[in-house]
Amino acid sequence: DTEVTQTPKHLVMGMTNKKSLKCEQHMGHRAMYWYKQKAKKPPELMFVYSYEKLSINESVPSRFSPECPNSSLLNLHLHALQPEDSALYLCASSQELAGAQYFGPGTRLLVL
Amino acid sequence: AQKITQTQPGMFVQEKEAVTLDCTYDTSDPSYGLFWYKQPSSGEMIFLIYQGSYDQQNATEGRYSLNFQKARKSANLVISASQLGDSAMYFCAMRGGGSYIPTFGRGTSLIVHP
């Protein structure tokens, strides 16, 4: 059973909508991550938070906005997305930056 | 720069048999870590096993073992006694080269036949 939860499981949104993806971990981990994954491809890192501070932003467009309200929660705010942003969005956490990452079940996003 | 290569896009194995999934890596950093993840069709990435570059023993976790050959820069995953539930995509990943962020290989799709 995963201890990283993500909501919603599925999301369909128009290009003018604003939505948020939520991630929560209950393992006391201090690092949290957002990944984007297209079908049959490896996950692509988007953002890394370490001790609630943004540590890495892999040149992600500003229509994606991360937020880490506390050490257990990670949000990804979405605004004015494009159809090519349709993908599986995975959240992960690790004890520290160098550790093994534990992933949530993902949110399948479709942008129309 | 670090690089991970998985050369097998797809593998097939009979239930109850063992299977080896290949992974080679390239890094100039003497300190690195190697990870294997399983991704079923449901989408969740599941951490399977970890090997550190200084670990003396090959890592094992239940039916999973990592055949770590440092000189050959390979870190193959061995799954013993395959089960139908092992059918999934398997990703090899490496952390090193001064970066804490793992680099993922392209993945290998494993199908277990009854």
Short mmCIF file of C-alpha atoms in Angstrom, two decimals, chain A residues 1-2 4 33 35 37 40-43 45 48 56 88 90 97-106 108, chain B residues 33 35 37 39-47 49-50 89 91 95 99-102 104-107 109:
data_model
loop_
_atom_site.label_atom_id
_atom_site.label_comp_id
_atom_site.label_asym_id
_atom_site.label_seq_id
_atom_site.Cartn_x
_atom_site.Cartn_y
_atom_site.Cartn_z
CA ASP A 1 0.00 0.00 0.00
CA THR A 2 1.29 3.44 -0.94
CA VAL A 4 1.78 8.83 -0.82
CA TYR A 33 8.79 15.88 -6.12
CA TYR A 35 7.03 14.43 -12.24
CA GLN A 37 5.09 11.23 -17.55
CA LYS A 40 5.64 4.68 -22.65
CA LYS A 41 8.27 7.22 -21.51
CA PRO A 42 10.23 7.59 -18.28
CA PRO A 43 9.03 10.24 -15.82
CA LEU A 45 11.24 15.75 -13.21
CA VAL A 48 11.76 19.35 -6.11
CA ILE A 56 14.83 22.51 -8.21
CA LEU A 88 0.26 11.32 -15.91
CA LEU A 90 3.29 11.72 -10.35
CA LEU A 97 17.23 14.27 -1.47
CA ALA A 98 19.53 11.31 -2.10
CA GLY A 99 17.13 8.62 -0.97
CA ALA A 100 14.81 6.25 -2.74
CA GLN A 101 11.66 7.94 -3.95
CA TYR A 102 8.20 6.67 -3.06
CA PHE A 103 5.52 7.55 -5.56
CA GLY A 104 1.83 8.21 -5.35
CA PRO A 105 -0.69 6.62 -7.74
CA GLY A 106 -0.63 9.66 -10.03
CA ARG A 108 -4.13 11.35 -15.22
CA GLY B 33 23.25 4.98 -6.32
CA PHE B 35 17.46 2.15 -8.23
CA TYR B 37 11.22 0.87 -10.05
CA GLN B 39 5.27 0.64 -12.94
CA PRO B 40 2.14 -1.45 -13.51
CA SER B 41 -0.49 -0.29 -15.98
CA SER B 42 -2.27 1.48 -13.11
CA GLY B 43 0.51 4.07 -13.21
CA GLU B 44 2.02 4.04 -9.75
CA MET B 45 5.82 3.76 -9.66
CA ILE B 46 6.90 1.25 -7.02
CA PHE B 47 10.42 1.34 -5.57
CA ILE B 49 15.59 -2.13 -4.78
CA TYR B 50 18.64 0.08 -4.26
CA MET B 89 7.19 -1.53 -16.96
CA PHE B 91 12.75 1.48 -14.88
CA ARG B 95 21.73 9.14 -8.81
CA SER B 99 23.18 15.48 -8.49
CA TYR B 100 20.71 14.14 -5.99
CA ILE B 101 18.11 13.70 -8.70
CA PRO B 102 17.91 10.29 -10.35
CA PHE B 104 15.78 7.27 -15.44
CA GLY B 105 16.35 4.77 -18.23
CA ARG B 106 13.78 4.31 -21.00
CA GLY B 107 12.28 1.29 -19.30
CA SER B 109 8.18 -3.80 -20.52
#
